[in-house]
Coordinates of C-alpha atoms and ligand atoms in Angstrom, one line a residue:
M179 CA -5.9 -29.6 -44.9
K180 CA -5.6 -33.1 -43.4
V181 CA -3.6 -33.4 -40.4
S182 CA -1.9 -36.4 -41.5
R183 CA -0.4 -34.5 -44.2
L184 CA 0.8 -31.6 -42.2
L185 CA 4.3 -30.8 -41.1
L186 CA 3.2 -30.4 -37.5
P187 CA 6.2 -31.7 -35.5
T188 CA 4.7 -31.1 -32.1
L189 CA 7.1 -31.6 -29.2
R190 CA 6.9 -32.9 -25.6
E191 CA 10.3 -31.7 -24.5
V192 CA 11.6 -28.5 -25.2
P193 CA 15.2 -27.1 -24.8
S194 CA 15.6 -25.6 -21.6
E195 CA 17.2 -22.4 -23.0
A196 CA 13.2 -21.6 -23.8
E197 CA 12.5 -19.6 -20.5
I198 CA 9.3 -18.0 -21.4
S199 CA 5.7 -20.1 -22.2
S200 CA 5.4 -18.1 -25.7
H201 CA 8.7 -19.5 -26.6
R202 CA 8.2 -22.9 -25.2
L203 CA 4.8 -23.2 -26.8
M204 CA 6.0 -21.8 -30.3
L205 CA 8.6 -24.7 -30.3
R206 CA 6.2 -27.5 -28.7
A207 CA 3.4 -26.2 -31.4
G208 CA 5.6 -26.8 -34.0
L209 CA 5.7 -23.2 -35.4
M210 CA 9.0 -22.3 -35.8
R211 CA 12.5 -23.9 -35.2
K212 CA 16.0 -22.3 -34.3
A213 CA 18.4 -22.1 -36.8
A214 CA 21.1 -19.9 -34.9
T215 CA 20.6 -17.7 -31.8
G216 CA 18.1 -15.1 -32.4
V217 CA 17.5 -16.9 -35.6
Y218 CA 14.3 -18.5 -36.5
S219 CA 12.6 -20.8 -39.3
Y220 CA 8.9 -20.7 -39.4
L221 CA 7.4 -24.1 -40.2
P222 CA 3.7 -24.0 -42.0
L223 CA 1.6 -23.5 -38.8
G224 CA 4.0 -20.7 -37.9
V225 CA 4.0 -18.8 -41.6
K226 CA -0.1 -19.1 -41.4
V227 CA 0.0 -17.0 -38.1
L228 CA 2.8 -14.8 -39.5
K229 CA 0.5 -14.2 -42.5
N230 CA -2.4 -13.4 -40.7
V231 CA -0.6 -11.0 -38.4
E232 CA 0.9 -9.4 -41.4
N233 CA -2.5 -8.8 -43.1
I234 CA -4.5 -7.6 -40.2
I235 CA -1.4 -5.0 -40.1
R236 CA -1.7 -4.4 -43.8
E237 CA -5.3 -4.1 -43.5
G238 CA -5.0 -1.2 -40.7
M239 CA -2.3 0.7 -42.6
D240 CA -4.2 0.6 -45.7
S241 CA -7.5 1.6 -44.4
H242 CA -5.7 4.6 -42.9
G243 CA -4.4 5.7 -46.2
A244 CA -0.8 4.4 -45.9
Q245 CA 0.9 3.1 -49.2
E246 CA 3.0 -0.1 -49.1
L247 CA 6.3 -0.4 -50.6
L248 CA 9.4 -2.7 -50.1
M249 CA 12.7 -1.7 -49.6
P250 CA 15.8 -4.0 -49.9
A251 CA 17.3 -5.6 -46.7
I252 CA 21.0 -5.2 -47.9
L253 CA 22.1 -1.8 -48.4
P254 CA 25.5 0.4 -49.2
K255 CA 27.2 1.9 -46.6
E256 CA 26.6 5.4 -48.4
V257 CA 22.8 5.3 -47.3
L258 CA 23.9 5.5 -43.5
E259 CA 26.7 8.3 -44.5
Q260 CA 24.6 11.2 -44.5
S261 CA 22.6 10.6 -41.3
G262 CA 25.7 9.7 -39.4
R263 CA 24.4 6.4 -38.3
W264 CA 27.1 4.4 -39.8
D265 CA 29.0 5.1 -36.6
V266 CA 26.0 5.4 -34.5
F267 CA 24.8 1.8 -35.0
G268 CA 28.1 0.3 -33.5
P269 CA 28.2 -3.4 -33.3
E270 CA 24.2 -3.8 -33.2
M271 CA 24.3 -3.6 -37.3
F272 CA 25.4 -6.4 -39.4
R273 CA 28.4 -5.1 -41.6
L274 CA 29.4 -7.1 -44.9
K275 CA 31.4 -6.3 -47.9
D276 CA 31.0 -7.1 -51.6
R277 CA 33.4 -8.9 -53.6
G278 CA 34.8 -5.6 -54.6
G279 CA 35.3 -4.8 -50.9
R280 CA 32.7 -1.9 -50.7
D281 CA 30.3 -1.9 -47.3
F282 CA 27.2 -2.8 -46.9
F283 CA 25.0 -3.4 -44.2
L284 CA 22.0 -5.1 -43.3
G285 CA 19.1 -2.6 -42.4
P286 CA 18.1 -2.4 -38.6
T287 CA 15.7 0.4 -39.5
H288 CA 14.8 2.1 -42.7
E289 CA 14.5 6.0 -42.0
E290 CA 17.0 7.1 -44.4
M291 CA 15.9 4.8 -47.2
F292 CA 12.3 6.3 -47.2
T293 CA 13.6 10.0 -46.5
I294 CA 15.5 9.2 -50.1
T295 CA 12.8 7.8 -51.9
V296 CA 10.4 10.8 -50.8
R297 CA 13.4 13.3 -51.4
D298 CA 13.8 11.9 -55.1
E299 CA 10.3 10.9 -56.3
V300 CA 7.9 13.9 -54.4
R301 CA 8.3 17.3 -55.2
S302 CA 5.3 19.3 -54.4
Y303 CA 3.1 19.7 -51.5
K304 CA 0.1 18.6 -53.9
N305 CA 1.6 14.8 -52.9
L306 CA 1.2 15.5 -49.2
P307 CA 0.7 14.3 -46.6
M308 CA 2.0 10.9 -47.3
T309 CA 2.4 7.8 -45.4
L310 CA 4.5 4.9 -46.8
Y311 CA 5.1 1.6 -45.3
Q312 CA 6.6 -1.9 -45.5
I313 CA 6.8 -5.2 -44.0
Q314 CA 10.0 -6.4 -44.1
T315 CA 12.9 -8.4 -42.4
K316 CA 15.0 -6.2 -40.1
Y317 CA 18.7 -7.4 -38.8
R318 CA 20.1 -6.3 -35.3
D319 CA 22.9 -8.0 -33.9
E320 CA 21.2 -7.5 -30.3
R321 CA 23.3 -7.7 -27.2
R322 CA 20.9 -10.3 -25.6
P323 CA 18.7 -12.0 -28.1
R324 CA 16.3 -14.1 -26.2
F325 CA 13.1 -15.4 -25.7
G326 CA 12.7 -16.7 -28.8
V327 CA 11.2 -14.3 -31.6
M328 CA 10.4 -11.8 -28.7
R329 CA 14.0 -10.2 -28.9
S330 CA 15.5 -11.9 -32.4
R331 CA 18.3 -11.0 -34.2
E332 CA 16.3 -11.2 -37.8
F333 CA 13.0 -10.3 -37.5
I334 CA 10.1 -8.7 -39.6
M335 CA 9.2 -5.1 -38.8
K336 CA 6.1 -3.1 -40.1
D337 CA 8.1 0.0 -40.3
A338 CA 6.1 3.4 -41.6
Y339 CA 7.1 6.9 -42.3
S340 CA 4.8 10.0 -42.3
F341 CA 5.8 13.2 -44.4
D342 CA 4.2 16.4 -44.2
L343 CA 4.8 20.1 -44.5
T344 CA 3.7 21.5 -41.1
E345 CA 3.8 20.6 -37.5
E346 CA 0.0 20.3 -37.4
G347 CA 0.4 18.0 -40.6
L348 CA 2.6 15.8 -38.5
D349 CA 0.5 15.8 -36.0
K350 CA -2.5 14.7 -37.8
S351 CA -0.3 12.1 -39.4
Y352 CA 0.8 10.7 -36.0
K353 CA -2.8 10.5 -34.5
N354 CA -3.8 8.7 -37.7
M355 CA -1.2 6.0 -37.3
Y356 CA -2.1 6.0 -33.4
D357 CA -5.7 5.2 -34.4
A358 CA -4.4 2.7 -37.0
Y359 CA -2.5 0.8 -34.2
C360 CA -5.3 1.0 -31.9
E361 CA -7.2 -0.8 -34.3
I362 CA -4.4 -3.3 -35.1
F363 CA -3.6 -4.5 -31.9
K364 CA -7.6 -4.9 -30.9
K365 CA -8.0 -6.9 -33.9
M366 CA -5.3 -9.2 -32.5
D367 CA -7.1 -9.7 -29.3
M368 CA -4.5 -7.8 -27.5
D369 CA -4.8 -6.4 -24.2
F370 CA -2.6 -3.1 -24.7
T371 CA -1.7 0.0 -22.7
V372 CA -0.1 2.9 -24.7
V373 CA 2.6 4.8 -22.8
D374 CA 4.6 7.8 -23.1
A375 CA 8.1 6.9 -24.4
D376 CA 11.5 8.4 -24.5
S377 CA 12.4 10.1 -27.7
G378 CA 16.2 9.9 -27.4
A379 CA 19.0 12.5 -27.3
M380 CA 18.5 13.6 -30.6
G381 CA 14.7 14.7 -30.0
G382 CA 11.9 14.4 -31.7
S383 CA 8.8 16.0 -30.4
G384 CA 6.7 13.0 -28.9
S385 CA 6.6 9.3 -29.0
Q386 CA 4.5 6.7 -27.5
E387 CA 4.9 2.9 -27.0
F388 CA 2.0 0.3 -27.4
M389 CA 2.8 -2.2 -24.5
V390 CA 1.4 -5.5 -23.6
K391 CA 1.5 -6.1 -20.0
S392 CA 3.3 -9.3 -19.0
D393 CA 5.7 -10.3 -16.5
V394 CA 8.3 -11.3 -19.1
G395 CA 8.2 -8.1 -20.8
E396 CA 11.6 -6.1 -20.7
D397 CA 10.4 -2.9 -20.3
T398 CA 8.7 -1.3 -17.2
I399 CA 5.6 0.8 -17.5
A400 CA 5.1 3.2 -14.6
Y401 CA 1.3 4.1 -14.3
C402 CA -1.2 6.3 -12.1
E403 CA -4.2 4.5 -11.1
A404 CA -5.5 7.9 -10.3
C405 CA -5.2 9.9 -13.8
G406 CA -4.4 7.2 -16.1
Y407 CA -1.0 8.5 -17.1
A408 CA 1.4 6.1 -18.1
A409 CA 4.9 6.1 -19.3
N410 CA 7.9 3.9 -19.6
V411 CA 9.9 4.4 -16.7
E412 CA 12.8 5.6 -19.1
K413 CA 10.5 8.4 -19.5
M414 CA 8.5 9.1 -16.6
A415 CA 9.5 12.1 -14.5
G416 CA 10.7 11.6 -11.1
V417 CA 9.1 13.7 -8.5
P418 CA 11.4 14.3 -5.7
T419 CA 10.2 13.2 -2.3
E420 CA 10.7 14.7 1.4
C421 CA 13.7 13.2 3.3
D422 CA 13.3 12.9 7.2
C423 CA 17.1 13.9 7.0
P424 CA 18.4 15.0 10.5
E425 CA 17.5 18.8 10.9
G426 CA 19.9 21.6 12.1
D427 CA 23.2 22.8 10.3
L428 CA 25.5 19.7 11.4
E429 CA 29.0 19.9 10.6
A430 CA 30.5 17.4 8.0
E431 CA 32.6 14.5 9.7
K432 CA 34.7 12.1 8.2
I433 CA 34.0 8.7 9.1
Y434 CA 36.3 5.6 9.2
T435 CA 34.2 2.7 7.5
P436 CA 36.6 0.0 6.7
N437 CA 35.5 -2.9 4.3
V438 CA 32.0 -0.9 3.6
K439 CA 31.2 -1.3 -0.1
T440 CA 27.4 -1.6 -0.4
I441 CA 24.4 0.6 0.7
D442 CA 23.6 -2.2 3.2
D443 CA 27.0 -2.7 4.6
L444 CA 26.5 1.0 5.2
T445 CA 23.3 1.1 6.6
N446 CA 24.3 -1.8 9.0
L447 CA 27.1 0.5 10.0
F448 CA 25.4 3.8 10.4
G449 CA 22.2 2.2 11.7
C450 CA 19.9 4.5 9.5
K451 CA 17.7 3.7 6.5
P452 CA 19.2 3.8 2.9
S453 CA 17.6 6.9 1.8
L454 CA 19.8 9.1 4.2
F455 CA 22.8 7.9 2.1
V456 CA 23.5 9.2 -1.7
K457 CA 25.3 7.0 -3.8
T458 CA 28.0 8.5 -6.4
L459 CA 28.1 6.1 -9.3
I460 CA 31.2 6.8 -11.7
Y461 CA 29.9 6.2 -15.5
R462 CA 32.0 6.5 -18.7
A463 CA 29.9 8.3 -21.4
D464 CA 32.0 7.7 -24.6
D465 CA 35.6 9.2 -23.6
K466 CA 34.2 11.3 -20.5
I467 CA 34.2 10.2 -16.8
V468 CA 31.3 11.6 -15.0
A469 CA 29.8 11.1 -11.5
V470 CA 25.8 10.7 -11.0
M471 CA 24.3 11.2 -7.6
V472 CA 21.0 9.8 -6.5
R473 CA 19.4 8.9 -3.1
G474 CA 20.8 5.7 -1.4
D475 CA 17.8 3.8 -2.2
R476 CA 17.0 4.9 -5.6
E477 CA 18.6 3.7 -9.1
V478 CA 20.0 5.6 -11.8
N479 CA 18.0 6.2 -14.9
E480 CA 20.6 5.9 -17.6
T481 CA 18.1 6.5 -20.3
K482 CA 17.8 10.2 -18.8
L483 CA 21.5 10.2 -18.3
Q484 CA 22.4 9.6 -21.8
N485 CA 19.7 12.1 -23.3
Y486 CA 21.2 14.6 -21.0
L487 CA 24.7 14.1 -22.0
G488 CA 24.3 13.1 -25.8
C489 CA 26.7 10.4 -25.7
L490 CA 26.7 7.1 -27.7
E491 CA 28.0 4.7 -25.1
L492 CA 27.4 4.7 -21.7
E493 CA 28.7 1.9 -19.2
M494 CA 29.8 2.1 -15.6
A495 CA 33.7 3.1 -15.5
E496 CA 36.2 0.7 -15.0
P497 CA 37.9 0.5 -11.5
A498 CA 41.0 2.2 -12.7
A499 CA 38.8 5.1 -14.1
V500 CA 37.0 5.2 -10.8
T501 CA 40.4 5.5 -8.7
E502 CA 41.8 8.2 -11.1
V503 CA 38.9 10.7 -10.5
T504 CA 38.4 9.5 -6.6
G505 CA 41.9 8.9 -5.4
A506 CA 40.1 5.8 -3.7
A507 CA 39.2 2.4 -4.3
V508 CA 36.1 1.3 -6.0
G509 CA 33.0 1.9 -3.2
F510 CA 34.3 5.4 -1.7
A511 CA 33.2 7.7 -4.3
G512 CA 31.5 11.0 -3.2
P513 CA 31.1 14.4 -4.4
I514 CA 33.7 16.3 -2.2
G515 CA 36.8 17.1 -4.0
I516 CA 35.9 14.3 -7.1
K517 CA 37.7 15.2 -10.2
C518 CA 35.4 15.3 -12.8
D519 CA 31.7 16.5 -13.6
V520 CA 29.1 15.6 -10.7
L521 CA 25.5 15.4 -12.0
M522 CA 23.1 15.3 -9.0
D523 CA 19.5 14.2 -8.9
I524 CA 17.3 16.8 -8.2
E525 CA 15.6 15.0 -5.1
I526 CA 19.0 15.6 -3.3
E527 CA 18.0 19.2 -3.2
K528 CA 15.4 18.2 -0.6
M529 CA 18.0 16.4 1.6
K530 CA 20.7 17.8 4.1
N531 CA 23.3 16.2 6.5
F532 CA 23.5 13.0 4.3
I533 CA 25.9 10.5 3.9
V534 CA 28.5 10.3 1.1
G535 CA 31.8 8.4 -0.2
A536 CA 35.1 10.7 0.9
N537 CA 37.2 9.7 -2.1
E538 CA 39.2 8.1 0.3
T539 CA 39.6 4.2 0.9
D540 CA 37.7 3.5 3.7
Y541 CA 36.2 6.6 4.4
H542 CA 32.8 8.4 4.2
Y543 CA 31.4 11.7 5.4
K544 CA 28.3 12.2 7.1
N545 CA 26.3 15.5 7.6
V546 CA 27.1 16.7 4.3
C547 CA 25.1 19.4 2.7
V548 CA 24.6 20.6 -1.1
G549 CA 25.8 24.1 -1.9
R550 CA 28.0 24.0 1.6
D551 CA 30.2 20.8 1.3
F552 CA 30.0 20.7 -2.8
T553 CA 28.7 22.2 -5.6
P554 CA 27.3 19.9 -8.5
T555 CA 27.9 20.5 -12.1
A556 CA 24.2 20.0 -12.8
V557 CA 21.2 19.4 -11.0
L558 CA 18.3 17.4 -13.0
D559 CA 16.1 14.5 -12.9
L560 CA 18.3 11.2 -13.1
R561 CA 16.4 8.7 -11.2
I562 CA 14.1 5.7 -12.1
V563 CA 10.4 6.3 -10.9
T564 CA 9.2 2.9 -8.7
D565 CA 6.1 2.2 -6.9
G566 CA 4.8 4.4 -4.5
D567 CA 6.4 7.5 -6.4
S568 CA 4.1 10.3 -6.9
C569 CA 2.5 10.9 -10.2
P570 CA 4.2 13.8 -12.2
K571 CA 0.5 14.8 -13.5
C572 CA -1.7 14.6 -10.4
G573 CA 0.3 13.8 -7.6
G574 CA -1.4 10.3 -7.3
S575 CA 0.2 6.9 -6.3
I576 CA 2.5 5.3 -9.5
K577 CA 2.6 1.3 -9.8
T578 CA 5.0 -0.1 -12.2
A579 CA 4.2 -3.5 -14.3
Q580 CA 6.3 -5.2 -16.8
G581 CA 5.3 -4.7 -20.6
I582 CA 6.3 -6.1 -24.1
E583 CA 6.8 -3.3 -26.5
V584 CA 5.1 -4.3 -29.7
G585 CA 4.7 -1.0 -31.5
H586 CA 6.2 2.4 -31.5
I587 CA 4.9 5.6 -32.8
F588 CA 7.4 8.7 -32.8
K589 CA 7.6 12.2 -34.1
L590 CA 10.8 12.4 -35.7
G591 CA 10.6 15.9 -36.9
T592 CA 13.1 17.0 -39.5
K593 CA 16.4 15.1 -38.2
Y594 CA 16.5 13.0 -41.4
S595 CA 14.9 15.5 -43.8
K596 CA 17.5 17.8 -43.0
A597 CA 20.5 15.3 -43.1
F598 CA 19.4 14.4 -46.6
S599 CA 17.9 18.1 -48.0
C600 CA 14.3 16.3 -48.5
T601 CA 12.5 19.3 -49.4
C602 CA 9.1 20.0 -51.0
L603 CA 7.6 23.2 -52.6
D604 CA 4.7 24.6 -50.6
E605 CA 1.4 26.4 -52.1
T606 CA 3.7 29.8 -52.3
G607 CA 6.4 28.0 -54.4
T608 CA 8.9 27.9 -51.7
D609 CA 10.9 25.0 -50.8
R610 CA 10.3 23.6 -47.4
T611 CA 12.0 20.9 -45.4
V612 CA 9.7 17.9 -44.8
I613 CA 8.6 16.9 -41.3
M614 CA 8.7 13.1 -40.4
G615 CA 7.1 10.5 -38.2
C616 CA 8.1 7.2 -38.1
Y617 CA 5.8 4.1 -37.0
G618 CA 7.1 0.5 -36.2
I619 CA 5.4 -2.7 -35.1
G620 CA 7.4 -6.0 -34.5
V621 CA 5.6 -8.6 -36.4
N622 CA 7.0 -11.6 -34.7
R623 CA 7.2 -10.1 -31.4
C624 CA 3.4 -9.7 -31.5
I625 CA 3.0 -13.3 -32.2
A626 CA 5.0 -14.2 -28.9
A627 CA 2.9 -11.1 -26.9
I628 CA -0.4 -12.7 -28.0
I629 CA 0.7 -16.1 -26.9
E630 CA 1.9 -14.7 -23.6
Q631 CA -1.7 -13.7 -23.1
H632 CA -3.5 -16.4 -24.9
S633 CA -2.5 -20.0 -23.4
D634 CA -2.7 -22.1 -20.6
E635 CA -1.1 -25.1 -19.4
N636 CA -2.3 -27.3 -22.5
G637 CA -1.4 -24.8 -24.9
I638 CA -2.1 -21.9 -27.2
I639 CA -5.3 -20.4 -27.5
W640 CA -5.5 -18.5 -30.6
P641 CA -7.7 -15.7 -31.1
V642 CA -9.6 -16.2 -34.5
S643 CA -8.5 -13.4 -36.4
V644 CA -4.6 -15.0 -36.0
A645 CA -5.4 -18.3 -35.9
P646 CA -3.5 -20.7 -38.3
Y647 CA -7.0 -22.6 -38.7
K648 CA -10.2 -21.7 -37.7
V649 CA -11.8 -24.8 -37.3
I650 CA -10.5 -28.2 -36.6
V651 CA -12.9 -31.5 -37.2
V652 CA -12.0 -34.5 -35.2
P653 CA -13.5 -37.8 -36.2
V654 CA -13.1 -39.9 -33.2
N655 CA -12.8 -43.2 -34.8
T656 CA -11.6 -42.9 -38.3
E657 CA -12.7 -46.3 -39.1
N658 CA -16.1 -45.9 -38.7
E659 CA -17.6 -45.1 -42.1
V660 CA -20.5 -43.0 -40.6
Q661 CA -18.2 -40.8 -38.4
K662 CA -15.6 -40.6 -41.3
E663 CA -18.3 -39.5 -43.9
L664 CA -19.8 -36.7 -41.6
A665 CA -16.5 -35.1 -40.6
D666 CA -15.5 -35.0 -44.2
K667 CA -18.7 -33.3 -45.3
I668 CA -18.4 -30.8 -42.4
Y669 CA -14.7 -30.3 -43.4
E670 CA -15.8 -29.7 -47.0
T671 CA -18.4 -27.4 -46.0
F672 CA -15.9 -25.2 -44.5
K673 CA -13.9 -25.6 -47.4
S674 CA -16.0 -24.5 -49.7
K675 CA -16.7 -21.2 -47.7
G676 CA -13.0 -20.5 -47.8
I677 CA -12.6 -21.0 -44.0
E678 CA -9.4 -22.3 -42.9
V679 CA -10.1 -25.7 -41.4
L680 CA -8.2 -28.9 -40.5
I681 CA -9.3 -32.4 -40.1
D682 CA -7.7 -34.9 -38.1
D683 CA -7.9 -38.0 -40.1
R684 CA -4.8 -39.8 -38.5
N685 CA -5.7 -42.9 -36.7
E686 CA -4.9 -41.9 -33.5
R687 CA -6.9 -42.0 -30.2
P688 CA -9.2 -39.2 -29.5
G689 CA -7.2 -38.2 -26.2
V690 CA -4.1 -37.5 -28.5
K691 CA -6.1 -35.7 -31.3
F692 CA -7.5 -33.4 -28.7
K693 CA -4.1 -33.0 -26.8
D694 CA -2.6 -31.5 -30.2
A695 CA -5.7 -29.7 -31.2
D696 CA -5.4 -27.9 -27.9
L697 CA -1.4 -27.4 -27.9
I698 CA -1.9 -25.9 -31.5
G699 CA -4.6 -23.7 -30.2
I700 CA -7.2 -24.1 -33.2
P701 CA -10.3 -21.9 -31.7
I702 CA -13.3 -23.8 -32.8
R703 CA -13.1 -28.0 -32.5
I704 CA -15.6 -30.1 -33.9
T705 CA -15.8 -33.6 -33.0
V706 CA -17.6 -36.2 -34.7
G707 CA -18.5 -39.4 -32.8
K708 CA -20.9 -42.0 -31.7
K709 CA -23.9 -39.6 -32.2
A710 CA -22.8 -39.1 -36.1
G711 CA -25.5 -41.7 -37.3
E712 CA -28.0 -39.3 -35.9
G713 CA -26.3 -36.0 -37.2
I714 CA -25.1 -34.9 -33.9
V715 CA -21.7 -33.4 -33.1
E716 CA -19.8 -31.9 -30.4
Y717 CA -19.0 -28.0 -30.4
K718 CA -16.0 -27.1 -28.4
L719 CA -14.2 -23.5 -28.3
R720 CA -10.5 -23.8 -27.3
S721 CA -11.2 -20.9 -25.2
E722 CA -13.8 -22.5 -23.1
S723 CA -13.7 -25.7 -20.8
A724 CA -17.3 -26.4 -21.8
S725 CA -18.9 -28.4 -25.0
A726 CA -22.1 -29.1 -26.6
D727 CA -23.7 -31.2 -28.5
M728 CA -25.5 -29.9 -31.6
T729 CA -26.6 -30.9 -35.1
E730 CA -24.0 -30.6 -37.9
N731 CA -25.7 -27.7 -39.3
D732 CA -26.1 -25.5 -35.8
A733 CA -22.4 -26.4 -35.3
V734 CA -21.4 -25.3 -38.7
Q735 CA -23.4 -22.0 -38.2
A736 CA -22.0 -21.3 -35.0
A737 CA -18.8 -21.6 -36.1
L738 CA -19.3 -19.4 -39.4
D739 CA -20.8 -16.6 -37.2
L740 CA -18.1 -16.6 -34.7
I741 CA -15.4 -16.3 -37.3
S742 CA -17.2 -13.7 -39.2
S743 CA -17.7 -11.7 -36.2
K744 CA -13.8 -11.6 -35.6
I745 CA -12.6 -11.3 -39.2
Ligands
LIG836 P1 13.5 -2.5 -28.1 O1 13.7 -1.4 -27.0 O2 12.7 -3.7 -27.6 O3 14.8 -3.0 -28.5 P2 13.3 -0.8 -30.3 O4 12.9 0.4 -29.4 O5 14.9 -1.3 -30.5 O6 12.8 -1.8 -29.1 P3 12.1 -0.2 -32.6 O7 13.3 0.3 -33.2 O8 11.5 1.0 -32.5 O9 12.3 -1.2 -31.5 O10 11.4 -1.1 -33.3 C1 10.1 -1.2 -33.9 C2 9.3 -2.3 -33.2 O11 10.3 -3.7 -33.6 C3 9.4 -2.7 -31.6 O12 8.3 -1.8 -31.1 C4 9.4 -4.1 -31.5 O13 8.1 -4.5 -31.3 C5 9.9 -4.6 -32.9 N1 11.2 -4.9 -32.3 C6 12.6 -4.4 -32.2 N2 13.6 -4.9 -32.0 C7 13.2 -6.5 -32.0 C8 14.0 -7.6 -31.8 N3 15.1 -7.8 -31.9 N4 13.2 -8.7 -32.1 C9 11.9 -8.7 -32.3 N5 11.3 -7.4 -32.6 C10 11.8 -6.3 -32.3
LIG837 MG1 16.2 -2.2 -29.7

């Protein structure tokens, strides 16, 4: 492709809403443009990258025996009725009506459709195991679309579903997808970590996420450097630590604490560490109000809380509801005499003589003990693990990092197959419920994650496998016939070998051409300049600062060798 003909609207300035480098670079390098919040058009360069990523995924899935099909994005309400998800999805799902007033939705994910397909089309164990997948557009009206295609409202997902008759079969299918994912992400040159993930309230017997460590990631990964165990913090179990609480059987005492609302205010007033306080937070879980207790220096893990409660919606209770159960203004909640269930983090069992709100405006209790002064409704792991915590597997020290979730594999079990009566006959002729797994990769999010890991101040540095064009040939002076001829010849050589190649035939200063080539991240640059007459060109990789003079043939060969080693 000639750069002069390419729709390549590079930008110097980008909208301030582009907060992270991948978002800025995707706009600056002319890969995409915004159509609405969380909705993007892809321009030619962007489409090429998208297709390359899709094909890496497709090859990885196909080589592991998965079969591709394609489901509609627009589906009737009935599809979700049997699984109960018409209500579960809430405002995240785009809903619409047809001209006859019938309810439809835009698919946020496709478990139901795949289950229905296998129920209707597969009868016998002879066809199992089977893994089906699609690469298809999903719609989710996210609460907080941001970071460009990282969290958008329309996005492309590769979603796959496995079908087995036994748990061992599921384990095998799951491992097969695990292996496929490792190959796929390696091929994209991603530096990824696999972490244990939350399986949600509805169970499922296991789940892992593929994370790309990055400061802009919205997930937090907790990992142990000693044993290598890693989990999403949503999932990682909290190991209770000992607390240096005051010793002895001290009597609970009500203390006047006017205008004291935060843990900071309290530590100032009492002159002690936040870990000697216990926070009581009031939540609304669907229609129910519950109190949740964690140590003063801890945060509540809302995923663990929601899994325990099995609620659809979980949010901090509004002030009126707080006052109703505590009888006090917000900021003075405590477990003693509160009029709702009290869920207590297990770590508090290690504490005594601690400080809590008194359920009376402007008062706290000190020297409170579990069992003696109050009895919680339930005691469970409810906190977020942080740096320095103990590893639940080996006791080593936990570290945390931000991560971008690019893929998720999940043992679903029979949740959907039961709901849809998806059964198959086994060897003995008995009808058995099919056991499922599901496996997702965010195609567009992969592109953003790759750029987060492969870019510098000058632009994108595409891995060869996903690069929209592998080589850019740059004649320094397009008016010089010798340079022009040699550049054209090299360009034609790559084309004839089926290599995606650009030639920057614009009558621009070389500095401008180099800047653009760097911005759009083409992995190999071959510059044809003053030494063209001797058949010498400059060979430079985008990932390296050095360049080398080579004969035209050597440069072409070096490029071909590099490309074939990556594709
Ligand atoms: P998240 O926690 O980031 O919202 P999720 O758990 O909802 O992700 P899944 O339903 O497991 O995601 O979807 C599979 C994959 O699709 C994710 O691993 C992610 O890469 C991608 N994905 C999910 N939501 C979005 C989105 N709004 N924009 C872009 N990609 C997304
Ligand atoms: Mg989500």
